[in-house]
Coordinates of C-alpha atoms and ligand atoms in Angstrom, one line a residue:
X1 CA -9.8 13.7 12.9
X2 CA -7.3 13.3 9.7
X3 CA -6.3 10.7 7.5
X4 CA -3.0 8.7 8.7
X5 CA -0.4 9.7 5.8
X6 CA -0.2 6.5 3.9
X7 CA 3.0 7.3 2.5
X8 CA 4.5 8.2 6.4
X9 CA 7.8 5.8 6.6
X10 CA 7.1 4.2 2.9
X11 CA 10.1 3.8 1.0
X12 CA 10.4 3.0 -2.6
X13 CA 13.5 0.9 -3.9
X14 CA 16.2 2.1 -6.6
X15 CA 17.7 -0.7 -8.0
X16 CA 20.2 0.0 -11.1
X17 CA 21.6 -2.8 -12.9
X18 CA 25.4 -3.2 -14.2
X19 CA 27.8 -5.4 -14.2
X20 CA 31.7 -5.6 -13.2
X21 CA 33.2 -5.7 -17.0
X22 CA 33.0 -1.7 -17.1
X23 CA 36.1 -1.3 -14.6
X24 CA 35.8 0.7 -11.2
X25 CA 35.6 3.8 -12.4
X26 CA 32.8 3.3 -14.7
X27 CA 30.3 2.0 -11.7
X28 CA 31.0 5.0 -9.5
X29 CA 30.0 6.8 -12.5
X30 CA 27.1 4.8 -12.5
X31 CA 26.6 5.1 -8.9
X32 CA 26.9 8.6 -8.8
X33 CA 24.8 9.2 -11.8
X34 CA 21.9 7.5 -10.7
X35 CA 22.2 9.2 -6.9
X36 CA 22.0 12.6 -8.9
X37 CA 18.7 11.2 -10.9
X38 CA 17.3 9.8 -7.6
X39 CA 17.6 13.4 -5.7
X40 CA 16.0 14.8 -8.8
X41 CA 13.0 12.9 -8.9
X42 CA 12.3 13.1 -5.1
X43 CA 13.0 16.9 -5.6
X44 CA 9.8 17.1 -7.8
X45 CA 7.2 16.7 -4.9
X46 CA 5.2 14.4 -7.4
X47 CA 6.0 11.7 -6.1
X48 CA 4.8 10.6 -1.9
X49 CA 6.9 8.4 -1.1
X50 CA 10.5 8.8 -0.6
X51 CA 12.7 7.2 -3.6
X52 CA 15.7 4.8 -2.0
X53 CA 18.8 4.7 -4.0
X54 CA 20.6 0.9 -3.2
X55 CA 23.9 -0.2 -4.1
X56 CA 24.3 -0.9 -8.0
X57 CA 23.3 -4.2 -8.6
X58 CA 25.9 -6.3 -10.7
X59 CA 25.5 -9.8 -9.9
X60 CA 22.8 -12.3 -9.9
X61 CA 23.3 -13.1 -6.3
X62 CA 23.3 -8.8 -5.4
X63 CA 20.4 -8.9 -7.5
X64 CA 18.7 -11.7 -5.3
X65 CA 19.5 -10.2 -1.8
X66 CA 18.0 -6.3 -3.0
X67 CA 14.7 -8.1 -3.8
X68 CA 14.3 -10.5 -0.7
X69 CA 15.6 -7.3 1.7
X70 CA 12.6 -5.5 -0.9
X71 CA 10.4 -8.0 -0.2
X72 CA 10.5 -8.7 3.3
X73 CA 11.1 -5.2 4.4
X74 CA 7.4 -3.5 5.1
X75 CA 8.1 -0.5 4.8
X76 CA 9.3 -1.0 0.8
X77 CA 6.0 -0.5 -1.3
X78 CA 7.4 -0.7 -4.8
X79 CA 10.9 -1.3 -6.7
X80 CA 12.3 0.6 -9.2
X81 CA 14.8 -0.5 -11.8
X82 CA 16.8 0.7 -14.4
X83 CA 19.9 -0.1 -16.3
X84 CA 22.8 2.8 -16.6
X85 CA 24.6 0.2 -18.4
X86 CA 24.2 -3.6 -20.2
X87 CA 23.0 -5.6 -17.3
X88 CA 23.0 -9.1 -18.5
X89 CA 19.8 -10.0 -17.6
X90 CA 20.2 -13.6 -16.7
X91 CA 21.7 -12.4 -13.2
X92 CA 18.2 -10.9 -13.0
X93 CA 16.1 -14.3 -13.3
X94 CA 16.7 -15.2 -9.6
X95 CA 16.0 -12.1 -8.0
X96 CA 12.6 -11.1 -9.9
X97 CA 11.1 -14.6 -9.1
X98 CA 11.1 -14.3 -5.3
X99 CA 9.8 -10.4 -5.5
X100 CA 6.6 -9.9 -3.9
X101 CA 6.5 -5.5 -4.4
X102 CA 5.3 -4.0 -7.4
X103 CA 7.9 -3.2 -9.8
X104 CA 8.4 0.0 -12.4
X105 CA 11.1 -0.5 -15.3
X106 CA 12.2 3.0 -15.8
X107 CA 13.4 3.3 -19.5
X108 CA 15.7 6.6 -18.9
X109 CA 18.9 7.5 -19.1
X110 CA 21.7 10.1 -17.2
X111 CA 22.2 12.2 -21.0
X112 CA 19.1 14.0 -22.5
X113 CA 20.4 14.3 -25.5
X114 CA 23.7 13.1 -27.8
X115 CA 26.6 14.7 -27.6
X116 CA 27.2 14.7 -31.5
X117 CA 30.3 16.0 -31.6
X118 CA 31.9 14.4 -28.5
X119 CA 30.5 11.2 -28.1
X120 CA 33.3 8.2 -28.1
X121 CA 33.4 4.7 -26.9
X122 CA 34.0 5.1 -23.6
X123 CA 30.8 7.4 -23.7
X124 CA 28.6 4.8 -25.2
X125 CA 30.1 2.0 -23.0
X126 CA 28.7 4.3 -19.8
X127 CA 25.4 4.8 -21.3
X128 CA 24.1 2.6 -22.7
X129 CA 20.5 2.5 -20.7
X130 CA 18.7 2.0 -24.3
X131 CA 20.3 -1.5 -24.9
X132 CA 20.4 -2.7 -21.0
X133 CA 16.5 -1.3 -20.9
X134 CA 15.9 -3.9 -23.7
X135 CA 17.8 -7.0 -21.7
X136 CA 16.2 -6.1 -18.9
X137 CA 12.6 -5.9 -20.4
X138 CA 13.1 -9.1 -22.0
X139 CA 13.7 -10.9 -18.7
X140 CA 10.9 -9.0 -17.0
X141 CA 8.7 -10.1 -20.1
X142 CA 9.7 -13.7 -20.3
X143 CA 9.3 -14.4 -16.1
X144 CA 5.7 -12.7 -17.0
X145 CA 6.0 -10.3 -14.1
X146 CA 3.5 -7.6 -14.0
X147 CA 5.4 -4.1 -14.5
X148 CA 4.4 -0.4 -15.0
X149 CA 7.3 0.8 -18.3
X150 CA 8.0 4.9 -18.0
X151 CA 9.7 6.4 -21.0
X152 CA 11.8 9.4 -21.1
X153 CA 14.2 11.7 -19.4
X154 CA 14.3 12.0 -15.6
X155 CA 14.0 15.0 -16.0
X156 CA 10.7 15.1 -18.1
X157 CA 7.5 16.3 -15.7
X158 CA 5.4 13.3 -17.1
X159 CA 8.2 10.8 -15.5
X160 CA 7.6 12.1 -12.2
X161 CA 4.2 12.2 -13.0
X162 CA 4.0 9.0 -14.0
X163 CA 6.0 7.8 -11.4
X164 CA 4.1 9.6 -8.6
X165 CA 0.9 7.9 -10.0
X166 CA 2.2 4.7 -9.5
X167 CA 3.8 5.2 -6.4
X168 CA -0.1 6.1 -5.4
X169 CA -0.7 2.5 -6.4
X170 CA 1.5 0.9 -4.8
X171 CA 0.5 2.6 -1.4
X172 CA -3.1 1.2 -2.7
X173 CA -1.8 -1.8 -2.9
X174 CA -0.4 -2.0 0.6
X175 CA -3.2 -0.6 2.1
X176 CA -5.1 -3.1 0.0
X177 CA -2.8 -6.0 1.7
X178 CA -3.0 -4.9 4.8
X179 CA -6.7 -4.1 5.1
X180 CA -9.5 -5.5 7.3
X181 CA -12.9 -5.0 6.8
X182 CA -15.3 -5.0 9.2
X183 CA -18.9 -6.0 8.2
X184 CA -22.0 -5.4 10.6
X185 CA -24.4 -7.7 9.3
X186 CA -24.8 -9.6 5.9
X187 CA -25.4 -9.0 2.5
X188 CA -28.4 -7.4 1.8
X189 CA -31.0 -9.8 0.9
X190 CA -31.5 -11.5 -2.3
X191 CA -28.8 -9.2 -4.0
X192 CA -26.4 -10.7 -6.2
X193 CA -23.4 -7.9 -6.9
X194 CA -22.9 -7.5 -3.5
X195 CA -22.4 -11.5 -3.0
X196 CA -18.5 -12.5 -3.3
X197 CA -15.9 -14.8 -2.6
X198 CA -14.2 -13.1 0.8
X199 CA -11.4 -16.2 0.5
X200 CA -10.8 -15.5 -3.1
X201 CA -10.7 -11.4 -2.1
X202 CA -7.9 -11.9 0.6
X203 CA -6.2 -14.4 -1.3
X204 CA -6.0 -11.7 -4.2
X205 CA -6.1 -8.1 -2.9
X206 CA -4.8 -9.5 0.5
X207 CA -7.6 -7.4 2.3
X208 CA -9.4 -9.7 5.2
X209 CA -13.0 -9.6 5.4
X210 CA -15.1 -10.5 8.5
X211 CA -18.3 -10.0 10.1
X212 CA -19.1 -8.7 13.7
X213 CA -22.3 -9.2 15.4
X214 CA -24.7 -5.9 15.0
X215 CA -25.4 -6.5 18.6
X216 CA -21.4 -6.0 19.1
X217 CA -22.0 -2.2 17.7
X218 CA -25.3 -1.7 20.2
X219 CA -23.3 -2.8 23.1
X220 CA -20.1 -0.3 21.5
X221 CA -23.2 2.5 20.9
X222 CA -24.4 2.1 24.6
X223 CA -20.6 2.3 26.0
X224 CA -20.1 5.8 23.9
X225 CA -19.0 8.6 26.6
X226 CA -21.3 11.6 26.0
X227 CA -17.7 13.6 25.7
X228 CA -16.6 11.9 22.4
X229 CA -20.3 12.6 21.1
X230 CA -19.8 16.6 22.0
X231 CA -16.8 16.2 19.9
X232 CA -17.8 14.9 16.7
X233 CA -21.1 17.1 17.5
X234 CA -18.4 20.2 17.2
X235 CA -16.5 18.6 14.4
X236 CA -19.8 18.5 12.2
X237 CA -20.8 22.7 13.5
X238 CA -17.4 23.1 11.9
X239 CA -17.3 21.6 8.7
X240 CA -21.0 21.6 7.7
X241 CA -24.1 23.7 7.8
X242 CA -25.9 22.2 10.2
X243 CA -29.7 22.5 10.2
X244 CA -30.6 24.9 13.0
X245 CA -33.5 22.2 14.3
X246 CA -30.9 19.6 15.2
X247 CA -29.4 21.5 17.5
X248 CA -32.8 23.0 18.8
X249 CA -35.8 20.4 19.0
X250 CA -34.0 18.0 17.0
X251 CA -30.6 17.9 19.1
X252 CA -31.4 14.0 20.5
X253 CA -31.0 12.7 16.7
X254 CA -28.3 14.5 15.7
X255 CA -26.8 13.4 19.4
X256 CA -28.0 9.7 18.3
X257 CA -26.3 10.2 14.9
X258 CA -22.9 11.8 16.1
X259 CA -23.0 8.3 19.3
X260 CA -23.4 5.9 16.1
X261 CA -20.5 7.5 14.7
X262 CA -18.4 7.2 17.5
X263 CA -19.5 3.7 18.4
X264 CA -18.3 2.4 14.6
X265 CA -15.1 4.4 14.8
X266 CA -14.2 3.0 18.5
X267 CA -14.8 -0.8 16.6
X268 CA -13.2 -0.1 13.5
X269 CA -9.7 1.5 16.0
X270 CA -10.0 -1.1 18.3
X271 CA -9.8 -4.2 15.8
X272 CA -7.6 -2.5 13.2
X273 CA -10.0 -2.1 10.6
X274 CA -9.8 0.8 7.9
X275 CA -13.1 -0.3 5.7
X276 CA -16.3 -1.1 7.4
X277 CA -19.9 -2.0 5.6
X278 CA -23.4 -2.2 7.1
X279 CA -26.5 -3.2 6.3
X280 CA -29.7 -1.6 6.8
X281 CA -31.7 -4.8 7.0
X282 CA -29.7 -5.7 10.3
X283 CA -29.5 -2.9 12.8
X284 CA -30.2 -4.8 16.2
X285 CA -31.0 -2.0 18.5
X286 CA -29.4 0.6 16.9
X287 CA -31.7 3.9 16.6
X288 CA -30.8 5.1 13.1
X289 CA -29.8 4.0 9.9
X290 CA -26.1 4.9 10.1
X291 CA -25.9 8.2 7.9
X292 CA -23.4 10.9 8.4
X293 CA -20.9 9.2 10.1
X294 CA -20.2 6.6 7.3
X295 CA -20.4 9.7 5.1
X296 CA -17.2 10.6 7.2
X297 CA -15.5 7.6 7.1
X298 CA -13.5 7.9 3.8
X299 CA -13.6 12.1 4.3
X300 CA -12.6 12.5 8.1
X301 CA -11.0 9.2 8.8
X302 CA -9.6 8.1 4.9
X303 CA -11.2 4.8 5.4
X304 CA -13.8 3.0 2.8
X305 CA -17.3 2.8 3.3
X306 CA -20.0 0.8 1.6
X307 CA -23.8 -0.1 2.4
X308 CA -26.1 -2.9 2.3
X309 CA -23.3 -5.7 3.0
X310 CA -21.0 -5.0 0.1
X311 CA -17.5 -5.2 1.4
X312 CA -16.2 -5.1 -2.4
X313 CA -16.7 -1.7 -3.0
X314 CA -15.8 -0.8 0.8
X315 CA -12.7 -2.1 -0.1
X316 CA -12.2 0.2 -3.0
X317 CA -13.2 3.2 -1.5
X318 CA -10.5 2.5 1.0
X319 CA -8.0 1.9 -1.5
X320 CA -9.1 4.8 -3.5
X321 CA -8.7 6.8 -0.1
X322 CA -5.1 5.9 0.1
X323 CA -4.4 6.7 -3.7
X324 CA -5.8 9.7 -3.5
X325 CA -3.7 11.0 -0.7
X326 CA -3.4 14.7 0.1
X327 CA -4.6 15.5 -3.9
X328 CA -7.8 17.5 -4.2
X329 CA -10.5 15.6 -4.3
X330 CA -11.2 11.9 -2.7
X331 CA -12.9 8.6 -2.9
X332 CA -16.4 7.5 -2.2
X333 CA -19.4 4.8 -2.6
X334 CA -21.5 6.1 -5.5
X335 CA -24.7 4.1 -7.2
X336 CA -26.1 5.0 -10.5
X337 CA -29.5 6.2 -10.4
X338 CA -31.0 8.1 -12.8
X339 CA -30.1 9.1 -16.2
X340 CA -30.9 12.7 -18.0
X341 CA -31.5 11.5 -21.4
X342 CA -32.2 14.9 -22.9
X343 CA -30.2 15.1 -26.3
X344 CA -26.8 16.7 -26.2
X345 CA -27.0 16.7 -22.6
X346 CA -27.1 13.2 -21.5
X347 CA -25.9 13.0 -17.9
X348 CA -25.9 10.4 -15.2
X349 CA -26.9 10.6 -11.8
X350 CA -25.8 8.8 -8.4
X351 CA -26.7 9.2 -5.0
X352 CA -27.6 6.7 -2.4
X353 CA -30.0 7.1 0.3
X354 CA -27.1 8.1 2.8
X355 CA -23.9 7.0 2.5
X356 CA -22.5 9.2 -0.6
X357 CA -19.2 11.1 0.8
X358 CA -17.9 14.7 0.8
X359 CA -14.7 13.4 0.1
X360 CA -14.9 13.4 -3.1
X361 CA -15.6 17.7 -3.4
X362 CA -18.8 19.5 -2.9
X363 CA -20.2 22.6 -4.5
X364 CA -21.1 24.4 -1.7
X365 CA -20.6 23.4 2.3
X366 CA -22.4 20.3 3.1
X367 CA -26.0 20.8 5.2
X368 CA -26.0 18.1 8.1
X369 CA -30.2 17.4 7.5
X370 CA -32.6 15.1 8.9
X371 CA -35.3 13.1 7.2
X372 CA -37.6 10.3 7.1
X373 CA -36.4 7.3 5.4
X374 CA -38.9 4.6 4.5
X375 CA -36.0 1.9 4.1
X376 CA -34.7 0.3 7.2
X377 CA -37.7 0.9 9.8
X378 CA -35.4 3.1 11.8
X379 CA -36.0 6.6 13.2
X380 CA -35.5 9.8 11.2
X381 CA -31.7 9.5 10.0
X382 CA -29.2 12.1 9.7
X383 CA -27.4 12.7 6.6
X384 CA -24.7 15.2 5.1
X385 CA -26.6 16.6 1.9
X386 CA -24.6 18.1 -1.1
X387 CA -23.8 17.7 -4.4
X388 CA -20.2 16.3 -5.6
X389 CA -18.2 19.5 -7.3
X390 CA -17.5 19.4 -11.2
X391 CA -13.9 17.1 -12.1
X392 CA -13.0 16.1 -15.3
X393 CA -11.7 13.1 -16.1
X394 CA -12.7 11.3 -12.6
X395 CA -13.7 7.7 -12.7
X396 CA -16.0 4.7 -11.6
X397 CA -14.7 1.3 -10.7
X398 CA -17.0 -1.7 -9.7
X399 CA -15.8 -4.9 -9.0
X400 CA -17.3 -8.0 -9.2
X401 CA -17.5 -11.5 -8.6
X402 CA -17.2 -13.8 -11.8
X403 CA -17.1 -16.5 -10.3
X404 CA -13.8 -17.9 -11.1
X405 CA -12.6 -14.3 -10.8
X406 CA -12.5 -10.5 -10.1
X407 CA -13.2 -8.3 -12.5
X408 CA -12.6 -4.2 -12.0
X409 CA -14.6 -2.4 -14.4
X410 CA -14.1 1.4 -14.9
X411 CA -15.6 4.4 -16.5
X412 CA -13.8 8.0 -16.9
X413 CA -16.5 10.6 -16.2
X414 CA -16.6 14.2 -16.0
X415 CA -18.4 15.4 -12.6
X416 CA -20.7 18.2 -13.9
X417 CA -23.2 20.6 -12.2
X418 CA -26.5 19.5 -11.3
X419 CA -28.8 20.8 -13.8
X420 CA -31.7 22.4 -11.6
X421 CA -31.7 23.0 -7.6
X422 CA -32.4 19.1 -6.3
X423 CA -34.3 20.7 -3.5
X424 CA -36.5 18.2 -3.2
X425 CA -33.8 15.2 -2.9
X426 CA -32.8 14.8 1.0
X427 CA -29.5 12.8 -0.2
X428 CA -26.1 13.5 -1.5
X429 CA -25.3 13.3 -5.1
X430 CA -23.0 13.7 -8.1
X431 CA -23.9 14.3 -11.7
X432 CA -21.6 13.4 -14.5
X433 CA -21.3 12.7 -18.3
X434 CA -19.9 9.5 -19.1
X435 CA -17.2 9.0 -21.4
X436 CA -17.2 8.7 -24.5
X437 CA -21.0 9.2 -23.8
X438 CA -24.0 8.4 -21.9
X439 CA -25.4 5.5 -24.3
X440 CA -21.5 3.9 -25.0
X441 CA -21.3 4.0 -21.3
X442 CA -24.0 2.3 -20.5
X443 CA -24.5 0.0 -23.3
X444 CA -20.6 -1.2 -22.2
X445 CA -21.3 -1.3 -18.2
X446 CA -24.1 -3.3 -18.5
X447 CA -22.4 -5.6 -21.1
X448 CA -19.7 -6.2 -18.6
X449 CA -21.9 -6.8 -15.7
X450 CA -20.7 -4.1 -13.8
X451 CA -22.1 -3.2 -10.3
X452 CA -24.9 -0.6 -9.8
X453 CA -22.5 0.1 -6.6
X454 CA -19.1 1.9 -7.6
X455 CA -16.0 3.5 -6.3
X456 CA -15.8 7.0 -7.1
X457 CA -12.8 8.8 -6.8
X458 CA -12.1 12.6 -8.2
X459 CA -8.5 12.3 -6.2
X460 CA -6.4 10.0 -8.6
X461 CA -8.0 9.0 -12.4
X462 CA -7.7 6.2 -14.1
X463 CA -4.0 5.8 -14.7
X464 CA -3.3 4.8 -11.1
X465 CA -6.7 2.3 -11.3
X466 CA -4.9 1.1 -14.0
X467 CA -1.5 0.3 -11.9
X468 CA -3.2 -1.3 -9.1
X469 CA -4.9 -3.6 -11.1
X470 CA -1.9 -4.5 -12.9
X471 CA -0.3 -5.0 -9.3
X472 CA -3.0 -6.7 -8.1
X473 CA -3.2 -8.8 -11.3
X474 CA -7.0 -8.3 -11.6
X475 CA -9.2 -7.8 -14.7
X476 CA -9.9 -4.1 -15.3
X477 CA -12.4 -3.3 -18.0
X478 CA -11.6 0.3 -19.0
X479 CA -14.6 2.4 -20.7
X480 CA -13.0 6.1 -21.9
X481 CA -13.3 8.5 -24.6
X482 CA -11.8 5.8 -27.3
X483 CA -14.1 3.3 -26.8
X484 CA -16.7 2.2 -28.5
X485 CA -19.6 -0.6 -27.9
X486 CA -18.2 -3.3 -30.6
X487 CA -14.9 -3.0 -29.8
X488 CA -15.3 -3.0 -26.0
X489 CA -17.3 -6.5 -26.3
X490 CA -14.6 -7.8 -28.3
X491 CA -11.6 -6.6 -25.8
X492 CA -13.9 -8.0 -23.0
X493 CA -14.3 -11.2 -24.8
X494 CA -10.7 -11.5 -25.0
X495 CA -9.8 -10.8 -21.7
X496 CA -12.2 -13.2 -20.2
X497 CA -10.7 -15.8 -22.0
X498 CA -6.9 -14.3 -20.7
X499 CA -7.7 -14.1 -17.6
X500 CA -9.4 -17.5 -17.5
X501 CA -5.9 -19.0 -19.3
X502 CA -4.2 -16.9 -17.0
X503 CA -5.9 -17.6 -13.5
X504 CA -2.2 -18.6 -11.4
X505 CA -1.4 -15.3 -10.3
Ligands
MN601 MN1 -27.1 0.4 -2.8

């Protein structure tokens, strides 16, 4: 059980603009520039997916073909460009209106530094990326296409870094476009955050979101082969510290949890789904409350998990999965619970009454437990129980329905240590301290109208939130260190009304 590599066969597109005024021998200097610049990036390791030089691009009809062959080619998850040279940008204009990828301008150049005392024309003419960056930008700008800008040398760590973040995003954002999710049952009743547009989601984030019959999982529960079971039964003996009772008196639940498991992963293969969401007010015949195995979807299987109907934050656990590929760290459904509002130590925590995920670090091993659970009417569920290990500068997103809308709302936190032993809570947790702090936090989440339910993820931070969202052309709220409550209400009242003006995309 392992995460498919997201990044397996992805490609990322090189595209560096010129023209044909420089003369032959100044575009295989060009050419053979950027090829030196493209092996040096992909030399770094920072970035997952494998950087694609392409032919220089120096007319508006080159230009067009590298973005529909970008476009139409699956395996192409982003497009980078840059210009060595003055690419007049005009021969750009056709080209950027029919692609469909993500795009990054890189604002770099071949030289780190001037040669003072040797620098002629014929060195200027070559490289000149400061003044075709500009024509370039100013086309990008004025065609309104959504772009990530990195500054600096190739050569500088934080442009790989940079780069390698967004790359992240883009693989979001295919995995985000090619996503079902598969929902077993409804919302949960009467809830209003959960409710969404599932049109307006797969028009937007491309991600399609259907419903299967519960009774379709019973009938998938009852067809389980006890051989699959003994597997996942191993897999958990392996990984967690499994209470001795469930493998003594207590083995026909943990059996029951490990077949529930195995049942949602057979439907989730065999319809192609990589986010599922249930709901514990519509179980059919199933015995339990689903507990550890939706634990393990994002952990064991890198898929997103939600409860209680809502497919929104299944879907960005998934995407968070995919970002957060092969870092430290991972993605999972968190829900704010209770605050510690003790002075100089004001923490938050989250929890939820099974579906919280190791993926996103734990202190110490996970202990696979069983316990009663009033909600839901079920038998005794089991559950992984743990709490989330310390990360600075992790993050929060919600996203919500506003009608006309998405909106991503986000909150940088630091994942702390619990403050006392939680022996008493049968459920997996995380403490953290909001940034810039508990009451800003709050007083800016609420104002917003974000979810109780979140996305956490310790993998990636907010930088690469902050790409997809821009990719996705979505609204993303941002609460960080900088902000305060008066100017956050202001920003958010400005971007309502931008994104309202702005509502083509
Ligand atoms: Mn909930």
């Amino acid at each position: 059980m392992a995460m498919e590599n997201p990044f397996e066969g992805k490609e990322i597109w090189f595209g560096v603009g010129s023209q044909d005024l420089y003369g032959e021998e100044a575009l295989r200097q060009v050419a053979a520039h950027s090829a030196e610049m493209v092996d040096y990036l992909n030399a770094t390791g920072k970035i997952p997916a494998k950087i694609v030089l392409k032919p220089t691009l120096k007319s508006s009809d080159g230009v067009k073909q590298f973005m529909v062959e970008a476009s139409a080619n699956p395996n192409v998850i982003g497009v980078i460009a840059w210009c060595h040279t003055f690419s007049p940008a005009k021969m750009w204009i056709r080209g950027l209106e029919v692609l469909t990828k993500p795009l990054l301008q890189l604002a770099t150049q071949h030289h780190k530094e001037i040669p003072w005392e040797t620098i002629d024309m014929d060195f200027m003419n070559l490289n000149q990326a400061a003044h075709g960056d500009r024509e370039f930008g100013y086309i990008v700008s004025r065609l309104g296409i959504p772009r990530k800008i990195v500054v600096g040398h190739y050569t500088d760590p934080e442009v790989a870094e940079k780069v390698g973040t967004w790359a992240r995003a883009c693989a979001g954002w295919d995995a985000s476009n090619n996503m079902k999710v598969m929902r077993w049952g409804d919302n949960m009743r009467n809830v209003a955050v959960t409710e969404g547009d599932k049109t307006e989601a797969e028009r937007v984030f491309g991600a399609s979101i259907n419903t299967w019959a519960v009774n379709e999982l019973v009938a998938a529960y009852d067809a389980v082969k006890d051989d699959q079971v003994k597997d996942i039964i191993e897999d958990y003996k392996a990984r967690y510290d499994v209470d001795p009772a469930l493998l003594d008196a207590k083995y026909d639940s943990l059996f029951i949890a490990a077949k529930e498991e195995a049942a949602m992963v057979n439907m989730m293969r065999a319809n192609g789904c990589t986010a599922g969401v249930d709901n514990f007010e519509d179980l059919g015949a199933l015995p339990q409350l689903p507990g550890v195995g939706p634990q393990r979807f994002p952990s064991e299987y890198g898929w997103g998990f939600s409860a209680e109907g809502d497919w929104k934050t299944a879907v960005l656990v998934r995407i968070g999965a995919v970002m957060g590929y092969g870092l430290p760290g991972g993605a999972s459904l968190m829900e704010d619970y209770s605050y510690n509002f003790t002075e100089g130590n004001e923490l938050d925590m989250g929890s939820h009454m099974l579906e919280v995920s190791p993926s996103i670090g734990t202190i110490a091993k996970p202990k696979l437990e069983i316990h009663p659970l009033g909600i839901g009417g079920k038998a005794d569920p089991v559950r992984l129980v743990f709490s989330g290990a310390p990360k600075k500068d992790a993050v929060v997103v919600s996203m919500a329905d506003e009608r006309e809308r998405f909106r991503l709302l986000m909150d940088v936190v630091d994942v702390v240590e619990p403050q006392g032993s939680l022996k008493e809570l049968p459920c997996a947790r995380a403490v953290w301290k909001p940034q810039p702090s508990l009451k800003t936090a709050v007083q800016c989440w609420i104002t917003a109208g974000g979810s109780h339910h979140t996305c956490m993820t310790t993998s990636v931070g907010r930088e690469a939130w902050e790409d997809f969202a821009r990719m996705a052309g979505v609204e993303l709220a941002v609460i960080d260190e900088n902000t305060t409550a008066r100017q956050f209400e202001k920003e958010l009242e400005l971007s309502e009304m931008y994104h309202r003006l702005n509502n083509q995309h």
